[in-house]
Amino acid sequence: RPAIHLWPFVLRRFWRLFPLHLMICLLFAPVLFLTPLRIGAVDLALDLTALTPFALQNPRNFPAWSLGFEFYGPMVFVGLLSWKVPGRRMSMALAVLCVIVLLPTLHQTLTRQQDIFGPFLDYVRAFSGLGLGFTLWLALRDGRIALPARISRHAFPLTIALFFAITLICTEVPAAAYAMPAVFVAAMITGMGSRTFFAWGLFRSAG
């Protein structure tokens, strides 16, 4: 199987995410310094390095907070995959485990409860979601999952529409969150085969 190397991924991920992120943080800096409830310089440093979620602070700059998981989280999985790529059975077991963990985190997030994972809810949700994405990517890369482009082209917009529909009703019907992992999986499968932005060479080369 093709090797998965950590540092090329990190560099591509950095150039894909950080230029725009740094620009937005600098534009957002006056808000940090003018907010009396926060120490501006410290918070700006955490935002610039996307380390805010790991400092266990209540963020004001939510995009920077989310980027911390998006940038550093995948490094864990790519680092593991660069050491040993799991086989088909192990990938399936990991995907099932991630779904089992992800479901209650989605429900708790929407109902604003923390009775299972407590203050670690965001971390568990982020890493279980990323784990599901990576195991699915392995299956797509190795050709274990594939749909004809004609079907994917029409199905992909429907999965995106379904995602937004579920998002809208989740606040009133939190149980609808249990459908989210299936929608995520369908969006990745149809998106990779639909010749949409997921299939663009620029998108893939950006990490």
PDB file of C-alpha atoms in Angstrom:
ATOM      1  CA  ARG A   1       0.000   0.000   0.000  1.00  0.00           C
ATOM      2  CA  PRO A   2       1.208   3.553  -0.618  1.00  0.00           C
ATOM      3  CA  ALA A   3       3.007   4.987   2.381  1.00  0.00           C
ATOM      4  CA  ILE A   4       1.425   7.807   4.375  1.00  0.00           C
ATOM      5  CA  HIS A   5       4.033  10.334   5.482  1.00  0.00           C
ATOM      6  CA  LEU A   6       3.407  12.718   8.362  1.00  0.00           C
ATOM      7  CA  TRP A   7       5.545  15.764   7.539  1.00  0.00           C
ATOM      8  CA  PRO A   8       4.372  16.284   3.934  1.00  0.00           C
ATOM      9  CA  PHE A   9       0.811  16.136   5.271  1.00  0.00           C
ATOM     10  CA  VAL A  10       1.600  18.664   8.027  1.00  0.00           C
ATOM     11  CA  LEU A  11       3.172  21.108   5.579  1.00  0.00           C
ATOM     12  CA  ARG A  12       0.281  20.858   3.119  1.00  0.00           C
ATOM     13  CA  ARG A  13      -2.218  21.190   5.929  1.00  0.00           C
ATOM     14  CA  PHE A  14      -0.416  24.261   7.246  1.00  0.00           C
ATOM     15  CA  TRP A  15      -0.336  26.049   3.885  1.00  0.00           C
ATOM     16  CA  ARG A  16      -3.956  25.181   3.295  1.00  0.00           C
ATOM     17  CA  LEU A  17      -5.280  26.471   6.613  1.00  0.00           C
ATOM     18  CA  PHE A  18      -2.946  28.951   8.255  1.00  0.00           C
ATOM     19  CA  PRO A  19      -2.517  31.868   5.798  1.00  0.00           C
ATOM     20  CA  LEU A  20      -6.234  32.706   5.914  1.00  0.00           C
ATOM     21  CA  HIS A  21      -6.383  31.832   9.615  1.00  0.00           C
ATOM     22  CA  LEU A  22      -3.549  34.213  10.499  1.00  0.00           C
ATOM     23  CA  MET A  23      -5.112  37.020   8.510  1.00  0.00           C
ATOM     24  CA  ILE A  24      -8.482  36.566  10.244  1.00  0.00           C
ATOM     25  CA  CYS A  25      -6.798  36.415  13.664  1.00  0.00           C
ATOM     26  CA  LEU A  26      -5.004  39.682  13.045  1.00  0.00           C
ATOM     27  CA  LEU A  27      -8.271  41.299  11.992  1.00  0.00           C
ATOM     28  CA  PHE A  28      -9.896  39.877  15.106  1.00  0.00           C
ATOM     29  CA  ALA A  29      -7.064  41.046  17.413  1.00  0.00           C
ATOM     30  CA  PRO A  30      -8.703  44.375  18.397  1.00  0.00           C
ATOM     31  CA  VAL A  31     -11.686  42.470  19.782  1.00  0.00           C
ATOM     32  CA  LEU A  32      -9.385  40.412  21.996  1.00  0.00           C
ATOM     33  CA  PHE A  33      -7.521  43.419  23.329  1.00  0.00           C
ATOM     34  CA  LEU A  34     -10.672  45.469  23.901  1.00  0.00           C
ATOM     35  CA  THR A  35     -12.506  42.689  25.768  1.00  0.00           C
ATOM     36  CA  PRO A  36     -11.973  43.212  29.516  1.00  0.00           C
ATOM     37  CA  LEU A  37     -12.733  39.586  30.406  1.00  0.00           C
ATOM     38  CA  ARG A  38      -9.685  38.232  28.571  1.00  0.00           C
ATOM     39  CA  ILE A  39      -5.939  38.812  28.476  1.00  0.00           C
ATOM     40  CA  GLY A  40      -5.518  39.988  24.913  1.00  0.00           C
ATOM     41  CA  ALA A  41      -1.879  39.087  24.234  1.00  0.00           C
ATOM     42  CA  VAL A  42      -2.158  35.559  25.637  1.00  0.00           C
ATOM     43  CA  ASP A  43      -5.390  34.831  23.819  1.00  0.00           C
ATOM     44  CA  LEU A  44      -4.037  36.215  20.568  1.00  0.00           C
ATOM     45  CA  ALA A  45      -0.978  33.950  20.860  1.00  0.00           C
ATOM     46  CA  LEU A  46      -3.210  30.944  21.490  1.00  0.00           C
ATOM     47  CA  ASP A  47      -5.404  31.871  18.539  1.00  0.00           C
ATOM     48  CA  LEU A  48      -2.451  32.419  16.182  1.00  0.00           C
ATOM     49  CA  THR A  49      -1.039  28.983  16.991  1.00  0.00           C
ATOM     50  CA  ALA A  50      -4.518  27.349  17.066  1.00  0.00           C
ATOM     51  CA  LEU A  51      -3.777  26.060  20.570  1.00  0.00           C
ATOM     52  CA  THR A  52      -6.885  27.582  22.161  1.00  0.00           C
ATOM     53  CA  PRO A  53      -8.855  24.320  22.616  1.00  0.00           C
ATOM     54  CA  PHE A  54      -5.894  22.671  24.355  1.00  0.00           C
ATOM     55  CA  ALA A  55      -5.547  25.532  26.832  1.00  0.00           C
ATOM     56  CA  LEU A  56      -9.012  24.662  28.230  1.00  0.00           C
ATOM     57  CA  GLN A  57     -10.307  28.199  27.833  1.00  0.00           C
ATOM     58  CA  ASN A  58     -13.739  29.443  26.900  1.00  0.00           C
ATOM     59  CA  PRO A  59     -13.088  30.885  23.439  1.00  0.00           C
ATOM     60  CA  ARG A  60     -14.357  34.083  21.915  1.00  0.00           C
ATOM     61  CA  ASN A  61     -12.763  33.321  18.554  1.00  0.00           C
ATOM     62  CA  PHE A  62     -14.643  30.134  17.728  1.00  0.00           C
ATOM     63  CA  PRO A  63     -13.093  29.564  14.250  1.00  0.00           C
ATOM     64  CA  ALA A  64      -9.603  29.626  15.788  1.00  0.00           C
ATOM     65  CA  TRP A  65     -10.783  27.283  18.539  1.00  0.00           C
ATOM     66  CA  SER A  66     -12.204  24.833  15.989  1.00  0.00           C
ATOM     67  CA  LEU A  67      -9.078  25.042  13.843  1.00  0.00           C
ATOM     68  CA  GLY A  68      -7.046  23.627  16.714  1.00  0.00           C
ATOM     69  CA  PHE A  69      -8.845  20.309  16.350  1.00  0.00           C
ATOM     70  CA  GLU A  70      -8.818  20.516  12.558  1.00  0.00           C
ATOM     71  CA  PHE A  71      -5.063  21.111  12.386  1.00  0.00           C
ATOM     72  CA  TYR A  72      -3.571  19.095  15.247  1.00  0.00           C
ATOM     73  CA  GLY A  73      -6.123  16.278  15.440  1.00  0.00           C
ATOM     74  CA  PRO A  74      -5.405  14.762  12.008  1.00  0.00           C
ATOM     75  CA  MET A  75      -1.685  14.646  12.845  1.00  0.00           C
ATOM     76  CA  VAL A  76      -2.453  11.947  15.404  1.00  0.00           C
ATOM     77  CA  PHE A  77      -4.120   9.725  12.823  1.00  0.00           C
ATOM     78  CA  VAL A  78      -1.624  10.427  10.049  1.00  0.00           C
ATOM     79  CA  GLY A  79       1.209   9.714  12.485  1.00  0.00           C
ATOM     80  CA  LEU A  80      -0.357   6.364  13.371  1.00  0.00           C
ATOM     81  CA  LEU A  81      -1.034   5.527   9.726  1.00  0.00           C
ATOM     82  CA  SER A  82       2.526   6.402   8.762  1.00  0.00           C
ATOM     83  CA  TRP A  83       3.660   3.783  11.246  1.00  0.00           C
ATOM     84  CA  LYS A  84       1.189   1.036  10.381  1.00  0.00           C
ATOM     85  CA  VAL A  85      -1.755   1.040   7.969  1.00  0.00           C
ATOM     86  CA  PRO A  86      -4.584  -1.087   9.408  1.00  0.00           C
ATOM     87  CA  GLY A  87      -6.068  -3.875   7.357  1.00  0.00           C
ATOM     88  CA  ARG A  88      -9.671  -4.160   6.246  1.00  0.00           C
ATOM     89  CA  ARG A  89     -10.987  -5.769   9.420  1.00  0.00           C
ATOM     90  CA  MET A  90      -9.140  -3.373  11.707  1.00  0.00           C
ATOM     91  CA  SER A  91     -10.360  -0.373   9.680  1.00  0.00           C
ATOM     92  CA  MET A  92     -13.932  -1.610   9.934  1.00  0.00           C
ATOM     93  CA  ALA A  93     -13.599  -2.158  13.681  1.00  0.00           C
ATOM     94  CA  LEU A  94     -12.167   1.336  14.154  1.00  0.00           C
ATOM     95  CA  ALA A  95     -14.966   2.873  12.085  1.00  0.00           C
ATOM     96  CA  VAL A  96     -17.633   1.084  14.130  1.00  0.00           C
ATOM     97  CA  LEU A  97     -15.955   2.143  17.372  1.00  0.00           C
ATOM     98  CA  CYS A  98     -15.817   5.771  16.224  1.00  0.00           C
ATOM     99  CA  VAL A  99     -19.514   5.723  15.321  1.00  0.00           C
ATOM    100  CA  ILE A 100     -20.437   4.216  18.701  1.00  0.00           C
ATOM    101  CA  VAL A 101     -18.496   6.968  20.489  1.00  0.00           C
ATOM    102  CA  LEU A 102     -19.593   9.748  18.142  1.00  0.00           C
ATOM    103  CA  LEU A 103     -23.346   9.209  18.489  1.00  0.00           C
ATOM    104  CA  PRO A 104     -23.708  10.172  22.171  1.00  0.00           C
ATOM    105  CA  THR A 105     -21.348  13.143  21.727  1.00  0.00           C
ATOM    106  CA  LEU A 106     -23.555  14.573  18.989  1.00  0.00           C
ATOM    107  CA  HIS A 107     -26.659  14.088  21.107  1.00  0.00           C
ATOM    108  CA  GLN A 108     -25.043  15.675  24.157  1.00  0.00           C
ATOM    109  CA  THR A 109     -23.773  18.615  22.118  1.00  0.00           C
ATOM    110  CA  LEU A 110     -27.235  19.399  20.784  1.00  0.00           C
ATOM    111  CA  THR A 111     -28.962  18.920  24.131  1.00  0.00           C
ATOM    112  CA  ARG A 112     -26.150  20.825  25.914  1.00  0.00           C
ATOM    113  CA  GLN A 113     -25.599  17.985  28.351  1.00  0.00           C
ATOM    114  CA  GLN A 114     -22.284  16.707  29.688  1.00  0.00           C
ATOM    115  CA  ASP A 115     -23.414  13.750  31.754  1.00  0.00           C
ATOM    116  CA  ILE A 116     -21.128  11.179  30.047  1.00  0.00           C
ATOM    117  CA  PHE A 117     -17.949  12.875  28.839  1.00  0.00           C
ATOM    118  CA  GLY A 118     -18.045  15.961  31.040  1.00  0.00           C
ATOM    119  CA  PRO A 119     -15.526  18.677  30.103  1.00  0.00           C
ATOM    120  CA  PHE A 120     -13.910  16.336  27.572  1.00  0.00           C
ATOM    121  CA  LEU A 121     -16.982  16.246  25.333  1.00  0.00           C
ATOM    122  CA  ASP A 122     -15.461  18.423  22.600  1.00  0.00           C
ATOM    123  CA  TYR A 123     -12.269  16.368  22.494  1.00  0.00           C
ATOM    124  CA  VAL A 124     -14.097  13.048  22.282  1.00  0.00           C
ATOM    125  CA  ARG A 125     -16.421  14.359  19.564  1.00  0.00           C
ATOM    126  CA  ALA A 126     -13.550  15.801  17.537  1.00  0.00           C
ATOM    127  CA  PHE A 127     -11.318  12.741  17.611  1.00  0.00           C
ATOM    128  CA  SER A 128     -14.103  10.229  17.068  1.00  0.00           C
ATOM    129  CA  GLY A 129     -15.306  12.226  14.064  1.00  0.00           C
ATOM    130  CA  LEU A 130     -11.792  12.546  12.659  1.00  0.00           C
ATOM    131  CA  GLY A 131     -11.208   8.839  13.230  1.00  0.00           C
ATOM    132  CA  LEU A 132     -14.342   7.968  11.294  1.00  0.00           C
ATOM    133  CA  GLY A 133     -13.237  10.228   8.469  1.00  0.00           C
ATOM    134  CA  PHE A 134      -9.776   8.694   8.255  1.00  0.00           C
ATOM    135  CA  THR A 135     -10.951   5.091   8.284  1.00  0.00           C
ATOM    136  CA  LEU A 136     -13.460   5.931   5.559  1.00  0.00           C
ATOM    137  CA  TRP A 137     -10.714   7.654   3.559  1.00  0.00           C
ATOM    138  CA  LEU A 138      -8.613   4.483   3.763  1.00  0.00           C
ATOM    139  CA  ALA A 139     -11.499   2.469   2.343  1.00  0.00           C
ATOM    140  CA  LEU A 140     -11.998   4.992  -0.472  1.00  0.00           C
ATOM    141  CA  ARG A 141      -8.289   5.138  -1.247  1.00  0.00           C
ATOM    142  CA  ASP A 142      -7.960   1.367  -1.447  1.00  0.00           C
ATOM    143  CA  GLY A 143     -11.046   1.019  -3.626  1.00  0.00           C
ATOM    144  CA  ARG A 144     -13.103  -0.882  -1.058  1.00  0.00           C
ATOM    145  CA  ILE A 145     -15.951   1.620  -1.468  1.00  0.00           C
ATOM    146  CA  ALA A 146     -16.880   3.102  -4.821  1.00  0.00           C
ATOM    147  CA  LEU A 147     -19.953   4.426  -6.601  1.00  0.00           C
ATOM    148  CA  PRO A 148     -20.378   5.179 -10.302  1.00  0.00           C
ATOM    149  CA  ALA A 149     -19.753   8.861 -11.020  1.00  0.00           C
ATOM    150  CA  ARG A 150     -23.229   9.249 -12.499  1.00  0.00           C
ATOM    151  CA  ILE A 151     -24.866   8.155  -9.250  1.00  0.00           C
ATOM    152  CA  SER A 152     -22.491  10.134  -7.057  1.00  0.00           C
ATOM    153  CA  ARG A 153     -22.983  13.314  -9.076  1.00  0.00           C
ATOM    154  CA  HIS A 154     -26.705  13.346  -8.296  1.00  0.00           C
ATOM    155  CA  ALA A 155     -26.488  11.885  -4.798  1.00  0.00           C
ATOM    156  CA  PHE A 156     -23.878  14.281  -3.417  1.00  0.00           C
ATOM    157  CA  PRO A 157     -26.083  17.435  -3.467  1.00  0.00           C
ATOM    158  CA  LEU A 158     -28.837  15.409  -1.813  1.00  0.00           C
ATOM    159  CA  THR A 159     -26.564  14.376   1.047  1.00  0.00           C
ATOM    160  CA  ILE A 160     -25.535  18.001   1.595  1.00  0.00           C
ATOM    161  CA  ALA A 161     -29.179  19.092   1.595  1.00  0.00           C
ATOM    162  CA  LEU A 162     -29.991  16.296   4.045  1.00  0.00           C
ATOM    163  CA  PHE A 163     -27.173  17.439   6.318  1.00  0.00           C
ATOM    164  CA  PHE A 164     -28.578  20.973   6.523  1.00  0.00           C
ATOM    165  CA  ALA A 165     -32.103  19.656   7.018  1.00  0.00           C
ATOM    166  CA  ILE A 166     -31.030  17.482   9.950  1.00  0.00           C
ATOM    167  CA  THR A 167     -29.030  20.372  11.400  1.00  0.00           C
ATOM    168  CA  LEU A 168     -32.137  22.561  11.374  1.00  0.00           C
ATOM    169  CA  ILE A 169     -34.361  20.050  13.131  1.00  0.00           C
ATOM    170  CA  CYS A 170     -31.765  18.823  15.649  1.00  0.00           C
ATOM    171  CA  THR A 171     -32.423  21.717  18.012  1.00  0.00           C
ATOM    172  CA  GLU A 172     -36.049  20.630  18.294  1.00  0.00           C
ATOM    173  CA  VAL A 173     -35.470  16.881  17.856  1.00  0.00           C
ATOM    174  CA  PRO A 174     -32.039  16.055  19.322  1.00  0.00           C
ATOM    175  CA  ALA A 175     -32.460  12.368  18.471  1.00  0.00           C
ATOM    176  CA  ALA A 176     -32.023  13.343  14.817  1.00  0.00           C
ATOM    177  CA  ALA A 177     -28.305  13.748  15.613  1.00  0.00           C
ATOM    178  CA  TYR A 178     -27.983   9.982  15.496  1.00  0.00           C
ATOM    179  CA  ALA A 179     -28.348  10.187  11.724  1.00  0.00           C
ATOM    180  CA  MET A 180     -25.369  12.520  11.359  1.00  0.00           C
ATOM    181  CA  PRO A 181     -22.593   9.887  11.058  1.00  0.00           C
ATOM    182  CA  ALA A 182     -24.491   8.158   8.247  1.00  0.00           C
ATOM    183  CA  VAL A 183     -24.880  11.498   6.465  1.00  0.00           C
ATOM    184  CA  PHE A 184     -21.168  12.244   6.897  1.00  0.00           C
ATOM    185  CA  VAL A 185     -20.252   8.857   5.431  1.00  0.00           C
ATOM    186  CA  ALA A 186     -22.644   9.309   2.501  1.00  0.00           C
ATOM    187  CA  ALA A 187     -21.264  12.790   1.796  1.00  0.00           C
ATOM    188  CA  MET A 188     -17.682  11.529   1.688  1.00  0.00           C
ATOM    189  CA  ILE A 189     -18.485   8.553  -0.538  1.00  0.00           C
ATOM    190  CA  THR A 190     -20.613  10.500  -3.000  1.00  0.00           C
ATOM    191  CA  GLY A 191     -18.370  13.559  -2.859  1.00  0.00           C
ATOM    192  CA  MET A 192     -15.207  11.647  -3.749  1.00  0.00           C
ATOM    193  CA  GLY A 193     -16.894  10.107  -6.780  1.00  0.00           C
ATOM    194  CA  SER A 194     -18.994  13.008  -7.991  1.00  0.00           C
ATOM    195  CA  ARG A 195     -16.270  15.145  -9.597  1.00  0.00           C
ATOM    196  CA  THR A 196     -17.187  17.973  -7.244  1.00  0.00           C
ATOM    197  CA  PHE A 197     -14.725  19.976  -5.159  1.00  0.00           C
ATOM    198  CA  PHE A 198     -13.820  16.841  -3.182  1.00  0.00           C
ATOM    199  CA  ALA A 199     -12.320  15.341  -6.320  1.00  0.00           C
ATOM    200  CA  TRP A 200     -10.355  18.396  -7.455  1.00  0.00           C
ATOM    201  CA  GLY A 201      -6.598  17.885  -7.630  1.00  0.00           C
ATOM    202  CA  LEU A 202      -6.080  21.172  -5.762  1.00  0.00           C
ATOM    203  CA  PHE A 203      -8.321  19.976  -2.929  1.00  0.00           C
ATOM    204  CA  ARG A 204      -6.461  16.664  -2.609  1.00  0.00           C
ATOM    205  CA  SER A 205      -2.988  18.193  -2.911  1.00  0.00           C
ATOM    206  CA  ALA A 206      -3.837  20.670  -0.156  1.00  0.00           C
ATOM    207  CA  GLY A 207      -4.009  17.802   2.333  1.00  0.00           C
TER     208      GLY A 207
END
